[in-house]
Short mmCIF file of C-alpha atoms and ligand atoms in Angstrom, two decimals:
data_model
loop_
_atom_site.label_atom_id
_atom_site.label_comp_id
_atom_site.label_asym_id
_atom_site.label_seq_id
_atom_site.Cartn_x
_atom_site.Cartn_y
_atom_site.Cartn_z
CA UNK A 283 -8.21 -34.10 -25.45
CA UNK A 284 -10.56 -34.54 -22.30
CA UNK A 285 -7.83 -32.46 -20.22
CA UNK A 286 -6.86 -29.78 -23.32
CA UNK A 287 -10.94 -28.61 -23.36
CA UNK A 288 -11.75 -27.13 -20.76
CA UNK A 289 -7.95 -25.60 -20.65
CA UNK A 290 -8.85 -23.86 -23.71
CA UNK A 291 -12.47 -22.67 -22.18
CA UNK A 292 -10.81 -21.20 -19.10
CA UNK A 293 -7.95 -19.25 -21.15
CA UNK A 294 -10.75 -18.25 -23.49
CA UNK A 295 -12.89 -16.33 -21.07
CA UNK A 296 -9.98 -14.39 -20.40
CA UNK A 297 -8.60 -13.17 -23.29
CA UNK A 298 -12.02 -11.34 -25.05
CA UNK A 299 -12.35 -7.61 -24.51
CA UNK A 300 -14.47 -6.80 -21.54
CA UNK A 301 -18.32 -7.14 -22.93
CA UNK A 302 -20.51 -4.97 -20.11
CA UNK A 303 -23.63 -7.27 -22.00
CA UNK A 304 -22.58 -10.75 -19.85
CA UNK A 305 -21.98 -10.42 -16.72
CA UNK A 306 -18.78 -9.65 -15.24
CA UNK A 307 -18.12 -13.05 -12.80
CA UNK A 308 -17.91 -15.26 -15.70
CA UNK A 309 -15.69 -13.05 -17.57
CA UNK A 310 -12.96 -13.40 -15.31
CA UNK A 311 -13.39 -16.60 -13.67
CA UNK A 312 -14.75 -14.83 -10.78
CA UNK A 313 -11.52 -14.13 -9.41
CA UNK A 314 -10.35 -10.93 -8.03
CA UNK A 315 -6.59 -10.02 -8.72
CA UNK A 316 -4.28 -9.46 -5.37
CA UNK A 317 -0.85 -8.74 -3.68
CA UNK A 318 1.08 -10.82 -1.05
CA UNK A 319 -0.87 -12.63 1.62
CA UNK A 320 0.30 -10.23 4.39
CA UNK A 321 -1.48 -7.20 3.19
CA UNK A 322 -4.24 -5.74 4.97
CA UNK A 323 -6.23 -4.80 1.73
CA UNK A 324 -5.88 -8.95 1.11
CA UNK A 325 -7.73 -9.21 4.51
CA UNK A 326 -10.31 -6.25 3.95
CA UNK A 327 -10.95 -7.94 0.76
CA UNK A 328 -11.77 -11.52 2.30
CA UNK A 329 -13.93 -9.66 4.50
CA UNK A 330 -15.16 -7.82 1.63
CA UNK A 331 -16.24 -11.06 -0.39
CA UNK A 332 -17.94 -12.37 2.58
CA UNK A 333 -19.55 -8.84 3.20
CA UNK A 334 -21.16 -8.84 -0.36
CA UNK A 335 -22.05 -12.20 -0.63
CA UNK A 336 -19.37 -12.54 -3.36
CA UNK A 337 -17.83 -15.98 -1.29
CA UNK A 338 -21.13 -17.59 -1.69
CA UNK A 339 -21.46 -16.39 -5.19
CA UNK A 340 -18.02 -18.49 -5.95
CA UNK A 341 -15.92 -15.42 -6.11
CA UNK A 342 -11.74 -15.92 -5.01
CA UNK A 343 -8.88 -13.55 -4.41
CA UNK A 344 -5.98 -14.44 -6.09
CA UNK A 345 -2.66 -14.05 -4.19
CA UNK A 346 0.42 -12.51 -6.12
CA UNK A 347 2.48 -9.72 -5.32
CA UNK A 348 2.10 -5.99 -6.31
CA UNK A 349 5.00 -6.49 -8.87
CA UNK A 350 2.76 -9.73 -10.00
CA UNK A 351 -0.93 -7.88 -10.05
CA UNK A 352 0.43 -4.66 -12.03
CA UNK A 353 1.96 -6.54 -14.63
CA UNK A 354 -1.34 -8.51 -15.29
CA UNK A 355 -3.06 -5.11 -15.43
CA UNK A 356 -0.95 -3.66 -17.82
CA UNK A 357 -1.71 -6.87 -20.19
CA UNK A 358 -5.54 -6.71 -19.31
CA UNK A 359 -5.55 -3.10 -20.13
CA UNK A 360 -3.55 -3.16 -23.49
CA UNK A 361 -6.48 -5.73 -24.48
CA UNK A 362 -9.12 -3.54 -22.88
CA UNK A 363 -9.76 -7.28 -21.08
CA UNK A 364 -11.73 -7.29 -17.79
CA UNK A 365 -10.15 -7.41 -14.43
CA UNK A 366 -10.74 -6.34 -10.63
CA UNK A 367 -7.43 -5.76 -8.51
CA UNK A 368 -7.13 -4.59 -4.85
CA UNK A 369 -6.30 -0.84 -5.28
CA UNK A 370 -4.80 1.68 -3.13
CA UNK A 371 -3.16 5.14 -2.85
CA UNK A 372 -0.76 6.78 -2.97
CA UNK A 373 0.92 4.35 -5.68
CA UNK A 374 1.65 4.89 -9.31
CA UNK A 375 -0.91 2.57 -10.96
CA UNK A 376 -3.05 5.35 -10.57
CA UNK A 377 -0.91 7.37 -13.17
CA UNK A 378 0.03 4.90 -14.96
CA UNK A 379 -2.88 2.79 -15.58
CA UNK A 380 -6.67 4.33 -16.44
CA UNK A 381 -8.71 2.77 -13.16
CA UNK A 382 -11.53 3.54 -11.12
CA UNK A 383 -12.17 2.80 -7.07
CA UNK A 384 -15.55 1.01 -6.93
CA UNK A 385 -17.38 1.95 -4.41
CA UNK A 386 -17.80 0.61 -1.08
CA UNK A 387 -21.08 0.88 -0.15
CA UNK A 388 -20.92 -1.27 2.88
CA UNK A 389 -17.45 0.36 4.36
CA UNK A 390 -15.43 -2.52 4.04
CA UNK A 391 -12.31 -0.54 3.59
CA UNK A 392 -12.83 2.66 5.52
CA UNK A 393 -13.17 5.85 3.72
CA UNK A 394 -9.54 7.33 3.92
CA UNK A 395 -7.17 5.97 5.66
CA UNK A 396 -3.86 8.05 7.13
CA UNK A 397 -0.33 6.24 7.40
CA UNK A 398 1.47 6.45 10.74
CA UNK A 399 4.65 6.28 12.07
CA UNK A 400 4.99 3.54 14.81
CA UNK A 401 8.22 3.95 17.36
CA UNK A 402 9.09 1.27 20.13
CA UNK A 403 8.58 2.46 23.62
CA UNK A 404 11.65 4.23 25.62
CA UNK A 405 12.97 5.72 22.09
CA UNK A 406 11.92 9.13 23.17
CA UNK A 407 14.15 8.54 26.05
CA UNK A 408 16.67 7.21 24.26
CA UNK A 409 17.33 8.79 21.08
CA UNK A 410 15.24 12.09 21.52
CA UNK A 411 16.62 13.37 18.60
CA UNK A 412 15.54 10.72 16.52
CA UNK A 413 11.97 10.85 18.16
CA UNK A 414 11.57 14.79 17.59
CA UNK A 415 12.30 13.84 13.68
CA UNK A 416 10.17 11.07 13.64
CA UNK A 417 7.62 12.54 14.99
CA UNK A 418 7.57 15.51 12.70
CA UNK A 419 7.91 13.69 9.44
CA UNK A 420 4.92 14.18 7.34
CA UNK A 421 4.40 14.96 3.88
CA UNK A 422 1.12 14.57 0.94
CA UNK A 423 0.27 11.76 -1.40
CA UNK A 424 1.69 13.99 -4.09
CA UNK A 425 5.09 14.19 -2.31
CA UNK A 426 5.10 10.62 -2.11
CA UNK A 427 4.12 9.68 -5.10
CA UNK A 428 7.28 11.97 -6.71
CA UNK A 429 9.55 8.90 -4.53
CA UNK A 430 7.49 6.33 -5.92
CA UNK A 431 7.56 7.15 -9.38
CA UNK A 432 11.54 7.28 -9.77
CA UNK A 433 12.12 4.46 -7.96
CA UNK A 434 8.79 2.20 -9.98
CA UNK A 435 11.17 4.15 -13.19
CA UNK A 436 14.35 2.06 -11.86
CA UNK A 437 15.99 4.83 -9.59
CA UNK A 438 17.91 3.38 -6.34
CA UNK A 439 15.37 3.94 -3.56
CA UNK A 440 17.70 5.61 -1.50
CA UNK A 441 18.85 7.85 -4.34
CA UNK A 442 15.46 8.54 -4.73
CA UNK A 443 15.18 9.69 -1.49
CA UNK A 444 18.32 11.57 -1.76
CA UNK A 445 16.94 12.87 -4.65
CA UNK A 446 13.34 14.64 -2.83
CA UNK A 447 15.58 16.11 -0.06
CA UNK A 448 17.48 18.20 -1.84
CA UNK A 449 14.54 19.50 -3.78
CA UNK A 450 12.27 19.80 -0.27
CA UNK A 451 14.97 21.64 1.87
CA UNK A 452 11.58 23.89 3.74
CA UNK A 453 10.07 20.45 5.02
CA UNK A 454 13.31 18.46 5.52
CA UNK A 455 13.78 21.90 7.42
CA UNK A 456 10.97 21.77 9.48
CA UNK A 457 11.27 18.09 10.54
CA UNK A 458 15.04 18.88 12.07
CA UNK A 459 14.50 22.65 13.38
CA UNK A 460 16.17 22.67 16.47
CA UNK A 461 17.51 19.16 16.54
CA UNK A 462 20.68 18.55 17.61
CA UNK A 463 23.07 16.89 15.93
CA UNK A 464 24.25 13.34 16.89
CA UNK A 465 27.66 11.00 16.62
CA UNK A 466 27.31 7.55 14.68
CA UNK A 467 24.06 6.55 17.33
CA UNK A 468 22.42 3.80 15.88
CA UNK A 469 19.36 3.27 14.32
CA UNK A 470 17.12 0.30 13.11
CA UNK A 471 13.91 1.20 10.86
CA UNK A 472 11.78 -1.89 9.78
CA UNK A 473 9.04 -1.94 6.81
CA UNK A 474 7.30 -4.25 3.83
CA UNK A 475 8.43 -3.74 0.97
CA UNK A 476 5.55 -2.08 -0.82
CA UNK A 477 6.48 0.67 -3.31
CA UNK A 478 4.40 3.33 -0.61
CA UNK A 479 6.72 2.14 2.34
CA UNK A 480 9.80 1.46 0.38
CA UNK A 481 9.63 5.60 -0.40
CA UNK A 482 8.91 6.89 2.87
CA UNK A 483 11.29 4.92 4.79
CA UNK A 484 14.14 5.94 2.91
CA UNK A 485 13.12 9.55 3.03
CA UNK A 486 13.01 9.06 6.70
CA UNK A 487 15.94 6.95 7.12
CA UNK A 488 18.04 9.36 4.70
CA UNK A 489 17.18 12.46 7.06
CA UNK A 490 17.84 10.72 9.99
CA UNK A 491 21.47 9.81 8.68
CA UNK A 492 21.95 13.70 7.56
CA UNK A 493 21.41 14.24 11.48
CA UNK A 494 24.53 11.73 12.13
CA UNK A 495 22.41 8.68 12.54
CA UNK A 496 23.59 5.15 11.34
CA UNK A 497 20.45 3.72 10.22
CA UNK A 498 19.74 0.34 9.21
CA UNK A 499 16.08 -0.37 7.15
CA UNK A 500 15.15 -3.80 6.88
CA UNK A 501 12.62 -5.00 4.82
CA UNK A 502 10.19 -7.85 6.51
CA UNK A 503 6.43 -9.18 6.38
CA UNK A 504 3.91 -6.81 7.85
CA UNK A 505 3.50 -9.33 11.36
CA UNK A 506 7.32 -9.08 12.13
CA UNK A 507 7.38 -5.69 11.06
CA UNK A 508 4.96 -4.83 14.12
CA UNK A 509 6.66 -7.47 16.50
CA UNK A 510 10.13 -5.77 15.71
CA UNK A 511 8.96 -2.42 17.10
CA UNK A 512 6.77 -4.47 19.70
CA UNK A 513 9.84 -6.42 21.35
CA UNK A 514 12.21 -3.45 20.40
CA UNK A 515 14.20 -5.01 18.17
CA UNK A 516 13.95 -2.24 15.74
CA UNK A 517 13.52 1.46 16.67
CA UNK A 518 11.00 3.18 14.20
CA UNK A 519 7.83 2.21 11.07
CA UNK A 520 6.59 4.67 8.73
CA UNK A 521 4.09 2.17 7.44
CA UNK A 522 0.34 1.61 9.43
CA UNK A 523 -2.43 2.04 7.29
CA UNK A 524 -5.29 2.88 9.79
CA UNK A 525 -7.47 2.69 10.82
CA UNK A 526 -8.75 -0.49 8.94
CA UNK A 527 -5.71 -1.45 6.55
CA UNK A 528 -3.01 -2.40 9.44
CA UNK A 529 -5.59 -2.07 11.55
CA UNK A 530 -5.35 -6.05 12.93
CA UNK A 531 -1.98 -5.70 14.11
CA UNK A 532 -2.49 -2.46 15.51
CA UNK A 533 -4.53 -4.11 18.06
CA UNK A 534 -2.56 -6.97 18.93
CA UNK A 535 0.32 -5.04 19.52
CA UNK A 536 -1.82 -1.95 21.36
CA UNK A 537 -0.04 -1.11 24.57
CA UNK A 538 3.67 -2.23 23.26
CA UNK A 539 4.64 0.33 20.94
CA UNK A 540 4.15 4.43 20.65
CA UNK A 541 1.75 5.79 18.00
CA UNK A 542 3.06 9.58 16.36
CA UNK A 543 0.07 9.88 15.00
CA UNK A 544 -0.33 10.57 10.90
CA UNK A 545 2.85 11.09 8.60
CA UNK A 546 0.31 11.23 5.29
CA UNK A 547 -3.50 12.20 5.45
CA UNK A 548 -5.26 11.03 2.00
CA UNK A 549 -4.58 7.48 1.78
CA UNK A 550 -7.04 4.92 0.30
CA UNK A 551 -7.90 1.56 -0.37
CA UNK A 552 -10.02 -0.46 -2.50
CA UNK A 553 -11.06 -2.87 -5.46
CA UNK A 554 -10.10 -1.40 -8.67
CA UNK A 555 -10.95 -1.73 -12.61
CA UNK A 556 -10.28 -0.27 -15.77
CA UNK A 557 -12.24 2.70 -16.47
CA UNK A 558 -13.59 0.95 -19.61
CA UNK A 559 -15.83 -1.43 -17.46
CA UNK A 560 -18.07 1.80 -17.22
CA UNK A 561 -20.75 -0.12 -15.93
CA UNK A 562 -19.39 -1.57 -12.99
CA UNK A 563 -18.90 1.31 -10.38
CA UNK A 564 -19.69 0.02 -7.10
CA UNK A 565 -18.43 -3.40 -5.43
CA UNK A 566 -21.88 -4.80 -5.41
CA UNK A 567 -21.84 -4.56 -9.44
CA UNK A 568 -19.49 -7.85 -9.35
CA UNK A 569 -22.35 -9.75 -7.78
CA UNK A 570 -25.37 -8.04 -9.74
CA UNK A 571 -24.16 -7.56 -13.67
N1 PBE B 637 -0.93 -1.62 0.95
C1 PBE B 637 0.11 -0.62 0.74
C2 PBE B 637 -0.61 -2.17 2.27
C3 PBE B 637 -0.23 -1.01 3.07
C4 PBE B 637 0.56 -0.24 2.08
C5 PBE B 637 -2.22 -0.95 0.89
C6 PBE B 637 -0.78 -2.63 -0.09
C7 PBE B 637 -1.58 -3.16 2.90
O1 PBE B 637 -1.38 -3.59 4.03
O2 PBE B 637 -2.54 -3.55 2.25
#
């Protein structure tokens, strides 16, 4: 009995409908719903509780994955229960879910953010065909959120990918104008497995191979994603968040790899809730109702 009480106590604060009368810390536990521990937006949100005063206040962040944290939403939602995830975009739980950015008064996590595309050094010299594409590729949030939507729906990512070519033959077009051909030349591309990179890198990858590439994608944590490109062991990324997001590892690694600059203007990344919790629109709410 002792150890079934406060069980019960800490389910039940969970499981009632969001009420905006008691404050919101209690109501969840004070706990702040994540993704994998090698995310930037898991280390802009540490930063973030410290920022706000939310550590001292007792508040956590919860590691899970992205797989993990929008399952939990969906259930929170369906109950119109309270709950405050890292957000970001481009990705589906935008469309799919009604939530809100709160606002980020103090900057935490950078006001938009553009994803580049990270190549080792000497690939220019090496596979300049490769390096022309690469450096080309771009596209909008919309574009690809098309990818991420099939593939979130079940699709194969790479017939996904397939898939957007065919129906984008002007920019496919534009990435390879003038680019020559090439035999079976290898190519490695590295990434995390988010549902943002997971599209992109198959886009890329798939374009590359209609140019007679052989290219390999391997999925990996964010830290040997960099060091892959860093040592050379892999060729090409499609995946830094910057400034802030990958921002870290873009500075340890400054000076060993090549930036191309932006592939995606538009980006963003946050704390998130259901649009029901009307009154809690800015991070500092979590702390102050
Ligand atoms: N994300 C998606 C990543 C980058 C891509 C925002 C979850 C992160 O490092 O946080």
């Amino acid at each position: 009995m002792l150890l079934i009480v406060p069980l019960i106590a800490a389910c039940s604060s969970q499981t009632q409908p969001y009420n905006s009368k008691e404050k919101i810390g209690p109501q969840i536990n004070y706990t702040i719903t994540g993704i994998d521990a090698g995310a930037g937006i898991m280390a802009s949100t540490q930063t973030a509780l410290k920022d706000y005063g939310l550590e001292k206040a007792n508040w956590q962040l919860q590691t899970s994955s992205t797989a993990a944290m929008t399952s939990t939403l969906d259930k929170a939602i369906k109950d119109k229960r309270p709950i405050v995830i890292t957000g970001w975009q481009p990705h589906w739980m935008f469309t799919k879910f009604p939530i809100k950015f709160l606002k980020d008064p103090k900057n935490v996590y950078g006001k938009a953010e553009s994803i580049h595309t990270i190549v080792r050094k000497g690939l220019k010299k090496d596979s300049p065909e490769a390096y022309t594409i690469l450096d080309r590729f771009h596209w909008d949030p919309t574009q690809m959120s098309d990818v991420m939507l099939k593939v979130n729906n079940g699709m194969d990512p790479q017939k996904a990918a397939k898939e957007w070519i065919k129906a984008h033959p002007k920019e496919v077009a534009e990435w390879t104008k003038g680019v020559s051909k090439v035999k079976g030349k290898s190519l490695k591309m590295t990434y995390v497995a988010w549902d943002s990179e997971i599209a992109s890198t198959n886009v890329v990858a798939q374009v590359l191979r209609d140019q007679g590439y052989k290219v390999t994608i391997q999925a990996m944590e964010q830290q040997p994603m960099w060091a892959s490109i860093a040592t050379g062991a892999a060729d090409a990324q499609v995946s830094a968040w910057l400034p802030k997001t990958s921002g870290l590892f873009y500075k340890d690694y400054k000076g060993r790899f090549e930036d191309l600059g932006p592939n995606l203007h538009g980006a963003k990344v946050g704390l998130a809730v259901p649009k029901y919790m009307k009154n809690i629109n800015s991070i500092e709410d979590l702390k102050n109702k």
